Coordinates of C-alpha atoms and ligand atoms in Angstrom, one line a residue:
M668 CA 0.0 0.1 0.2
D669 CA 1.2 3.5 -1.0
L670 CA -1.4 5.5 1.1
V671 CA -4.0 4.4 4.1
V672 CA -6.7 6.8 5.1
R673 CA -7.5 5.7 8.8
N674 CA -11.1 5.9 10.1
A675 CA -13.3 7.4 7.4
R676 CA -16.9 7.5 7.1
L677 CA -18.2 6.5 3.5
H678 CA -21.5 5.8 3.8
P679 CA -22.7 7.6 7.2
T680 CA -26.5 6.9 6.3
G681 CA -25.9 3.1 6.2
G682 CA -25.0 1.1 2.9
T683 CA -22.0 -1.1 3.0
H684 CA -20.0 0.9 5.8
P685 CA -22.4 2.1 8.1
E686 CA -19.2 2.3 10.7
P687 CA -15.7 4.3 9.9
V688 CA -13.0 2.5 8.0
D689 CA -9.5 2.1 6.7
I690 CA -8.9 2.8 3.3
G691 CA -5.7 1.4 1.5
I692 CA -4.5 3.0 -1.8
E693 CA -1.9 1.0 -4.4
D694 CA -1.1 1.9 -7.9
G695 CA -3.4 5.2 -7.6
R696 CA -6.3 2.4 -7.2
I697 CA -8.3 2.1 -3.9
G698 CA -6.7 -1.8 -3.0
A699 CA -8.7 -2.6 0.4
I700 CA -11.8 -0.8 2.4
R701 CA -11.1 -2.9 5.8
E702 CA -12.8 -2.3 9.5
R703 CA -10.4 0.1 11.3
G704 CA -7.0 -1.4 12.5
Q705 CA -7.3 -4.1 9.7
L706 CA -4.4 -2.9 7.5
P707 CA -1.0 -2.7 8.0
L708 CA 1.0 0.3 9.0
V709 CA 2.5 2.2 6.0
E710 CA 4.6 5.6 5.4
T711 CA 2.1 7.7 4.3
E712 CA -0.8 7.7 6.8
L713 CA -3.8 10.0 7.0
D714 CA -6.1 9.9 10.1
A715 CA -9.7 11.2 9.1
E716 CA -11.1 11.2 12.6
G717 CA -14.6 9.8 11.4
S718 CA -14.7 12.7 8.5
L719 CA -16.8 11.9 5.3
L720 CA -15.0 10.6 2.8
S721 CA -17.1 11.3 -0.3
P722 CA -16.2 10.9 -3.8
P723 CA -14.7 14.2 -5.5
L724 CA -17.2 16.8 -6.0
V725 CA -17.9 17.5 -9.8
D726 CA -18.8 20.7 -11.3
P727 CA -20.6 19.8 -14.5
H728 CA -21.3 23.5 -15.6
V729 CA -18.7 26.3 -15.4
H730 CA -17.5 29.1 -17.9
M731 CA -13.7 29.2 -17.1
D732 CA -12.9 31.3 -20.2
A733 CA -15.2 34.1 -18.2
V734 CA -14.3 33.3 -14.8
L735 CA -12.2 36.0 -12.9
T736 CA -13.4 39.0 -14.9
V737 CA -15.8 40.6 -13.0
G738 CA -15.4 44.7 -13.3
E739 CA -13.6 44.0 -16.7
P740 CA -13.9 46.5 -18.5
R741 CA -16.7 47.4 -16.3
Y742 CA -19.1 46.0 -13.4
N743 CA -22.7 44.7 -14.3
E744 CA -24.6 47.4 -12.4
S745 CA -28.0 46.4 -13.4
G746 CA -27.0 42.4 -12.6
T747 CA -29.2 41.1 -15.7
L748 CA -28.5 38.5 -17.8
I749 CA -28.5 41.0 -20.9
E750 CA -25.7 43.4 -19.3
G751 CA -23.8 40.4 -18.6
I752 CA -23.7 39.2 -22.1
L753 CA -23.1 43.0 -23.4
T754 CA -20.6 43.2 -20.8
W755 CA -18.7 40.1 -21.7
A756 CA -18.9 40.9 -25.3
E757 CA -17.0 44.1 -24.5
R758 CA -14.4 41.9 -22.9
K759 CA -13.9 39.3 -25.2
P760 CA -11.7 41.4 -27.9
S761 CA -8.9 42.1 -25.0
L762 CA -9.1 38.0 -24.3
T763 CA -5.1 36.7 -24.4
H764 CA -4.0 33.0 -24.6
D765 CA -2.2 33.6 -21.3
D766 CA -5.0 36.0 -20.0
V767 CA -7.4 33.3 -20.2
K768 CA -5.0 30.4 -19.0
R769 CA -4.2 32.6 -16.0
R770 CA -7.7 33.1 -14.7
A771 CA -8.9 29.5 -15.5
L772 CA -6.1 27.7 -13.3
E773 CA -6.6 30.2 -10.9
A774 CA -10.3 29.2 -10.6
I775 CA -9.1 25.5 -11.0
R776 CA -6.9 25.5 -8.3
W777 CA -10.1 26.9 -5.9
E778 CA -11.9 24.4 -7.2
V779 CA -10.1 21.6 -6.6
A780 CA -8.8 23.0 -3.2
Q781 CA -12.4 22.6 -2.1
G782 CA -12.5 19.0 -3.5
T783 CA -13.6 19.0 -7.1
G784 CA -12.4 16.1 -9.0
M785 CA -14.3 16.7 -12.4
I786 CA -14.9 20.1 -14.2
R787 CA -16.9 20.3 -17.4
S788 CA -16.1 24.0 -18.7
H789 CA -18.4 25.6 -21.5
V790 CA -16.1 27.8 -23.9
D791 CA -17.4 30.8 -26.1
V792 CA -16.4 29.7 -29.3
C793 CA -17.9 32.8 -31.3
D794 CA -14.9 34.4 -31.7
P795 CA -13.1 34.1 -35.4
N796 CA -9.7 33.3 -33.8
L797 CA -10.7 31.0 -31.0
V798 CA -8.5 32.6 -28.3
A799 CA -10.2 31.0 -25.3
L800 CA -10.6 27.6 -26.6
K801 CA -7.0 27.4 -27.8
A802 CA -6.1 28.4 -24.5
L803 CA -8.3 26.1 -22.5
L804 CA -7.5 23.3 -24.7
E805 CA -3.3 23.6 -23.6
L806 CA -4.7 23.9 -19.9
R807 CA -6.8 21.0 -20.3
E808 CA -3.6 18.9 -20.6
E809 CA -1.8 21.0 -17.9
V810 CA -3.8 20.3 -15.2
R811 CA -4.6 16.7 -15.7
D812 CA -2.6 15.6 -12.5
I813 CA -4.9 17.8 -10.2
V814 CA -8.4 17.6 -11.9
E815 CA -10.2 16.1 -15.4
L816 CA -11.3 19.0 -17.1
K817 CA -13.5 18.6 -20.3
L818 CA -14.3 21.5 -22.8
I819 CA -17.6 22.2 -24.3
A820 CA -17.9 24.0 -27.3
F821 CA -20.3 26.9 -26.4
P822 CA -21.8 29.5 -28.6
Q823 CA -22.6 32.4 -26.6
D824 CA -23.8 34.9 -29.5
G825 CA -25.9 31.9 -31.1
I826 CA -24.9 29.7 -34.2
L827 CA -27.3 30.9 -36.8
S828 CA -26.9 34.2 -35.2
F829 CA -23.4 34.9 -35.3
P830 CA -21.2 34.8 -38.5
D831 CA -19.7 31.6 -39.5
G832 CA -20.9 30.1 -36.4
K833 CA -21.5 26.8 -37.4
E834 CA -18.2 26.7 -39.1
L835 CA -16.4 27.6 -35.7
M836 CA -18.7 24.7 -33.9
R837 CA -17.1 22.5 -36.3
E838 CA -13.4 24.1 -36.1
A839 CA -13.9 23.8 -32.0
M840 CA -14.6 20.2 -32.6
R841 CA -11.7 19.5 -34.9
L842 CA -9.5 21.2 -32.5
G843 CA -10.3 18.8 -30.1
C844 CA -13.0 20.1 -27.8
D845 CA -14.6 17.3 -26.2
I846 CA -18.4 18.3 -25.8
I847 CA -21.0 20.2 -28.6
G848 CA -22.5 23.2 -26.9
G849 CA -25.3 25.0 -27.8
I850 CA -27.7 28.2 -26.9
P851 CA -31.0 27.6 -29.0
H852 CA -33.3 30.1 -27.1
Y853 CA -31.1 32.7 -27.7
E854 CA -31.2 32.4 -31.8
W855 CA -33.1 35.6 -33.5
T856 CA -36.4 33.2 -34.3
R857 CA -37.9 30.0 -32.8
D858 CA -37.4 28.7 -36.5
D859 CA -33.4 29.3 -35.7
G860 CA -33.6 27.9 -32.6
V861 CA -34.9 25.0 -33.6
E862 CA -32.4 24.7 -36.7
E863 CA -29.7 25.2 -34.2
V864 CA -30.7 21.8 -32.1
H865 CA -30.7 19.6 -35.2
F866 CA -27.1 21.1 -36.4
I867 CA -26.2 20.0 -33.0
F868 CA -27.2 17.0 -33.2
D869 CA -25.9 16.4 -36.8
L870 CA -22.7 17.5 -35.7
A871 CA -23.0 14.9 -32.5
K872 CA -23.4 12.2 -35.2
E873 CA -20.4 13.1 -37.4
T874 CA -18.4 13.6 -34.4
G875 CA -19.5 10.9 -31.6
A876 CA -19.3 13.8 -29.0
Q877 CA -21.7 14.1 -26.1
I878 CA -24.2 17.3 -26.2
D879 CA -24.7 19.7 -23.5
L880 CA -26.3 23.0 -23.8
H881 CA -27.6 26.0 -22.5
C882 CA -31.3 25.7 -23.1
D883 CA -34.6 28.0 -22.2
E884 CA -32.4 30.0 -19.6
T885 CA -35.3 32.4 -19.6
D886 CA -38.4 33.3 -17.9
D887 CA -40.2 33.1 -21.0
E888 CA -42.8 30.1 -20.5
Q889 CA -42.7 30.1 -24.9
S890 CA -39.7 28.8 -24.9
R891 CA -39.6 25.3 -25.2
F892 CA -36.5 24.0 -27.1
L893 CA -36.0 21.5 -24.5
E894 CA -38.9 19.3 -26.1
V895 CA -36.9 19.1 -29.1
V896 CA -33.7 18.3 -27.7
A897 CA -35.3 15.2 -25.8
A898 CA -37.0 14.2 -29.3
R899 CA -33.9 14.2 -31.0
A900 CA -31.9 12.5 -28.4
I901 CA -34.6 9.6 -28.6
R902 CA -35.0 9.6 -32.4
D903 CA -30.8 9.6 -32.1
G904 CA -30.4 7.1 -29.6
M905 CA -28.5 9.7 -27.6
Q906 CA -30.0 8.1 -24.2
G907 CA -27.8 9.2 -21.3
R908 CA -25.3 11.4 -23.6
V909 CA -27.3 14.4 -23.8
V910 CA -26.8 17.2 -20.8
A911 CA -29.5 20.1 -20.9
G912 CA -28.2 23.2 -18.6
H913 CA -30.3 25.9 -16.7
T914 CA -33.8 24.9 -18.3
S915 CA -35.0 28.0 -16.4
A916 CA -38.2 28.1 -18.4
M917 CA -39.7 25.1 -16.7
A918 CA -39.9 27.0 -13.8
S919 CA -42.5 29.2 -15.8
Y920 CA -44.4 26.2 -17.4
N921 CA -47.7 25.3 -16.8
D922 CA -47.9 21.9 -14.5
N923 CA -49.7 20.1 -17.6
Y924 CA -46.9 21.1 -20.2
A925 CA -44.3 20.4 -17.5
F926 CA -45.5 16.7 -16.9
K927 CA -45.5 16.1 -20.4
L928 CA -42.3 17.4 -21.0
I929 CA -40.9 15.5 -18.1
Q930 CA -42.0 12.0 -19.5
I931 CA -40.2 13.3 -22.8
L932 CA -37.3 13.9 -21.1
K933 CA -37.1 10.4 -19.0
R934 CA -37.4 8.6 -22.1
A935 CA -34.6 10.6 -23.8
G936 CA -32.3 9.9 -20.7
V937 CA -31.4 13.6 -20.6
T938 CA -29.4 15.1 -17.6
I939 CA -30.7 18.3 -16.5
V940 CA -28.0 21.0 -14.8
A941 CA -29.2 23.6 -12.6
N942 CA -27.1 26.5 -11.9
P943 CA -28.8 28.0 -9.0
L944 CA -26.3 30.5 -7.9
D945 CA -26.6 32.5 -11.4
N946 CA -30.2 31.6 -11.5
I947 CA -31.4 32.9 -8.5
V948 CA -30.1 36.5 -9.3
L949 CA -30.6 36.6 -13.1
Q950 CA -34.0 35.3 -13.6
G951 CA -36.9 36.9 -12.2
R952 CA -35.8 40.3 -13.4
F953 CA -38.7 41.5 -15.3
D954 CA -41.1 40.6 -12.6
T955 CA -42.6 42.9 -9.8
Y956 CA -44.0 41.1 -7.3
P957 CA -44.8 37.8 -6.7
K958 CA -41.2 37.4 -8.4
R959 CA -40.2 33.7 -9.7
R960 CA -37.2 32.1 -8.7
G961 CA -36.1 30.6 -12.0
M962 CA -34.5 27.6 -10.9
T963 CA -35.6 24.6 -13.0
R964 CA -38.1 21.9 -11.2
V965 CA -35.0 20.1 -9.5
K966 CA -37.2 18.2 -7.1
E967 CA -39.8 17.4 -9.2
L968 CA -37.2 16.0 -12.2
D969 CA -35.5 13.8 -9.6
A970 CA -38.5 12.4 -8.5
A971 CA -39.6 11.5 -11.7
G972 CA -36.2 9.7 -12.3
I973 CA -33.9 12.2 -14.4
N974 CA -30.8 12.7 -13.6
V975 CA -30.3 15.8 -12.2
A976 CA -27.1 17.7 -11.3
C977 CA -25.8 20.8 -9.8
G978 CA -23.4 23.2 -11.7
H979 CA -21.4 26.6 -10.3
D980 CA -21.9 28.3 -13.6
S981 CA -19.8 31.3 -12.9
I982 CA -16.9 32.5 -10.6
M983 CA -17.0 36.4 -10.3
D984 CA -17.6 36.9 -14.1
P985 CA -20.0 39.5 -15.8
W986 CA -22.7 37.7 -14.8
Y987 CA -22.4 36.8 -11.4
P988 CA -19.8 39.1 -9.2
L989 CA -19.6 36.3 -6.6
G990 CA -18.4 32.9 -6.2
R991 CA -15.3 31.2 -4.8
G992 CA -15.5 28.0 -6.7
S993 CA -17.4 26.0 -3.9
M994 CA -19.6 23.1 -5.3
L995 CA -20.9 23.1 -1.9
D996 CA -21.7 26.4 -1.9
A997 CA -23.5 26.0 -5.1
L998 CA -25.4 23.1 -3.7
S999 CA -26.5 25.1 -0.8
M1000 CA -28.3 27.5 -2.8
L1001 CA -29.8 24.5 -4.5
V1002 CA -31.3 23.0 -1.6
H1003 CA -32.4 26.7 -0.6
V1004 CA -34.6 27.7 -3.6
G1005 CA -35.3 24.2 -4.8
Q1006 CA -37.0 23.7 -0.8
M1007 CA -34.8 20.7 -0.4
T1008 CA -34.3 20.5 3.4
G1009 CA -35.9 17.5 4.6
R1010 CA -33.5 15.0 5.9
A1011 CA -33.8 12.7 3.1
E1012 CA -33.8 15.2 0.3
L1013 CA -30.3 16.7 1.8
F1014 CA -28.7 13.4 1.1
R1015 CA -30.5 13.0 -2.3
A1016 CA -28.9 16.5 -3.3
Y1017 CA -25.6 15.6 -2.4
E1018 CA -25.4 13.1 -5.2
M1019 CA -26.2 15.8 -7.5
V1020 CA -22.5 17.5 -7.1
T1021 CA -20.8 14.0 -6.8
T1022 CA -22.5 10.6 -8.7
N1023 CA -25.1 12.2 -10.7
P1024 CA -22.7 14.7 -12.8
A1025 CA -20.1 11.5 -12.9
R1026 CA -22.8 9.6 -14.4
A1027 CA -23.7 12.4 -17.1
A1028 CA -20.0 12.3 -17.7
E1029 CA -20.3 8.3 -18.1
T1030 CA -17.4 8.3 -15.8
P1031 CA -17.6 5.9 -12.8
W1032 CA -17.5 7.8 -9.6
A1033 CA -17.2 5.4 -6.6
I1034 CA -15.4 4.6 -3.5
E1035 CA -14.9 0.9 -3.8
E1036 CA -12.2 -1.6 -4.4
G1037 CA -10.4 -1.3 -7.8
A1038 CA -11.9 1.7 -8.3
P1039 CA -9.5 4.9 -9.2
A1040 CA -8.3 6.2 -5.6
N1041 CA -10.0 9.6 -6.6
F1042 CA -11.9 11.3 -3.3
A1043 CA -12.4 14.3 -0.9
V1044 CA -12.0 13.9 3.3
F1045 CA -14.4 16.9 4.2
D1046 CA -14.3 18.2 8.0
C1047 CA -17.7 17.0 9.3
T1048 CA -19.7 14.0 9.5
D1049 CA -21.8 13.3 6.6
E1050 CA -23.4 14.8 3.4
A1051 CA -26.0 16.7 4.9
E1052 CA -23.4 18.3 7.3
A1053 CA -21.1 19.0 4.2
I1054 CA -24.1 21.5 2.7
R1055 CA -25.0 23.0 5.9
L1056 CA -21.5 23.8 7.0
R1057 CA -19.5 23.9 3.4
P1058 CA -16.3 22.5 5.5
A1059 CA -13.0 22.4 4.8
A1060 CA -11.5 19.6 2.3
R1061 CA -8.8 18.2 4.3
W1062 CA -7.4 16.0 1.9
V1063 CA -8.2 16.0 -1.8
V1064 CA -6.8 12.9 -3.4
R1065 CA -6.7 12.0 -7.3
A1066 CA -5.3 8.8 -8.6
G1067 CA -3.8 8.0 -5.1
R1068 CA -1.8 11.3 -4.6
V1069 CA -2.8 14.3 -2.1
V1070 CA -3.6 17.3 -4.6
A1071 CA -4.9 19.8 -2.2
E1072 CA -4.9 20.0 1.8
T1073 CA -7.0 22.5 3.8
E1074 CA -6.7 23.2 7.5
P1075 CA -10.0 23.4 9.0
A1076 CA -10.6 27.5 10.4
R1077 CA -10.6 27.1 14.3
S1078 CA -12.9 29.4 16.6
V1079 CA -13.0 30.1 20.1
V1080 CA -15.0 32.3 22.2
H1081 CA -13.8 33.9 25.0
H1082 CA -16.4 33.7 27.9
G1083 CA -16.9 33.4 31.8
G1084 CA -13.5 33.4 32.3
A1085 CA -13.1 30.3 29.8
S1086 CA -11.7 30.0 26.2
D1087 CA -13.8 27.2 24.3
E1088 CA -13.5 26.3 20.8
V1089 CA -17.0 26.8 18.7
T1090 CA -17.7 23.5 16.5
F1091 CA -20.8 24.9 14.9
V1092 CA -22.7 21.1 15.6
K1093 CA -24.9 20.3 18.3
P1094 CA -23.5 19.6 21.7
T1095 CA -24.6 16.3 23.2
S1096 CA -24.2 14.6 25.9
E1097 CA -21.8 11.7 25.0
G1098 CA -19.1 14.0 23.6
G1099 CA -16.8 13.1 21.1
R1100 CA -17.0 15.7 18.0
N1101 CA -20.6 16.8 18.8
Q1102 CA -19.2 18.3 22.3
Q1103 CA -17.4 21.6 22.4
R1104 CA -14.0 21.0 23.5
A1105 CA -12.2 22.8 26.1
A1106 CA -9.7 25.1 24.3
T1107 CA -6.1 25.2 25.8
Ligands
FE2_260 FE1 -23.9 28.9 -18.4

């Protein structure tokens, strides 16, 4: 064994290992999962102290070409989606190879440090020189040791509504982009949007690539491109290979239509990615009150058996000035906006930043013997606590190597002549990690 992680909780709510276990890693893979004390001492040991050991987090939807450009050349003062797109159009001409790589690498480091092991990034290809794409293709190889980065050709300004849009999409795929993106609701006409969807599926047939498009990111209940996507996915046998991001209009559809659409989506095996951080601030902007939340129907889609995931979308860019690359921040917003605070719902939601997006990427993402040794140890005891506390990722491991580590913050309150550490968990009479410990 090259590394042993002691006293880690794999399945706090039950499953095959309800009690903390020791995990041995050999040649980049999980070699053994045993009861505590069953594995021999090795040179490199990590003591998880009963903390949650989880598959790495996955960010299935982010825009690495735009990250950390907030304020350049100006701030989006209205906070609207359209001012974001216009501000980005002003920033795009000054993109350079090094500028894109430097910002994207920094944001990737933020995500990895907080437990993310796989990132799917959209890259705007509405640029005759494809500057951002070429930079990120290079970076994709350079960060392979710390994260799996997949790139999606994203036509921010449309495919039919942008000069040479189709050719730029083809060129992006020729250059080595992994996945075909789209934005049908942004085309000038409904017909153009439908044609865009058909172009994307034709390109998928030619290239064999997956599809991951922005779809119906609007409060307009008439925006109904997702049904076109689902129908083509069924007809082309693309079940399990198509992802639709945002689908915000689903929050505005009448229940009758939403019911019909969900049935088609289920047959089509389309994964839906909600992006609650962006959409809770970008949607509902034309409403007074009641003001719509604008997040897709996460709970209902999940209940219907559709694969649902959660993305970060923006990190300090023209659309969203906040964010720190934490998938647990994004998930916290999702459970609030989607009202998934039931006990079982919190655990269910955790799958939306781990196994569900991994399934959409057709990548196994399990902690089991023989699997790649990819995982994160969080400073908490279970998945619900991970969402509540958004704790430090004590260690992030990729292919058996520790690629990031974080010391948890420590708080002490000086009160009544004593100095007590505050642990942000319910005090219990049994003690252990649930009791406030006396600080020295
Ligand atoms: Fe997006």
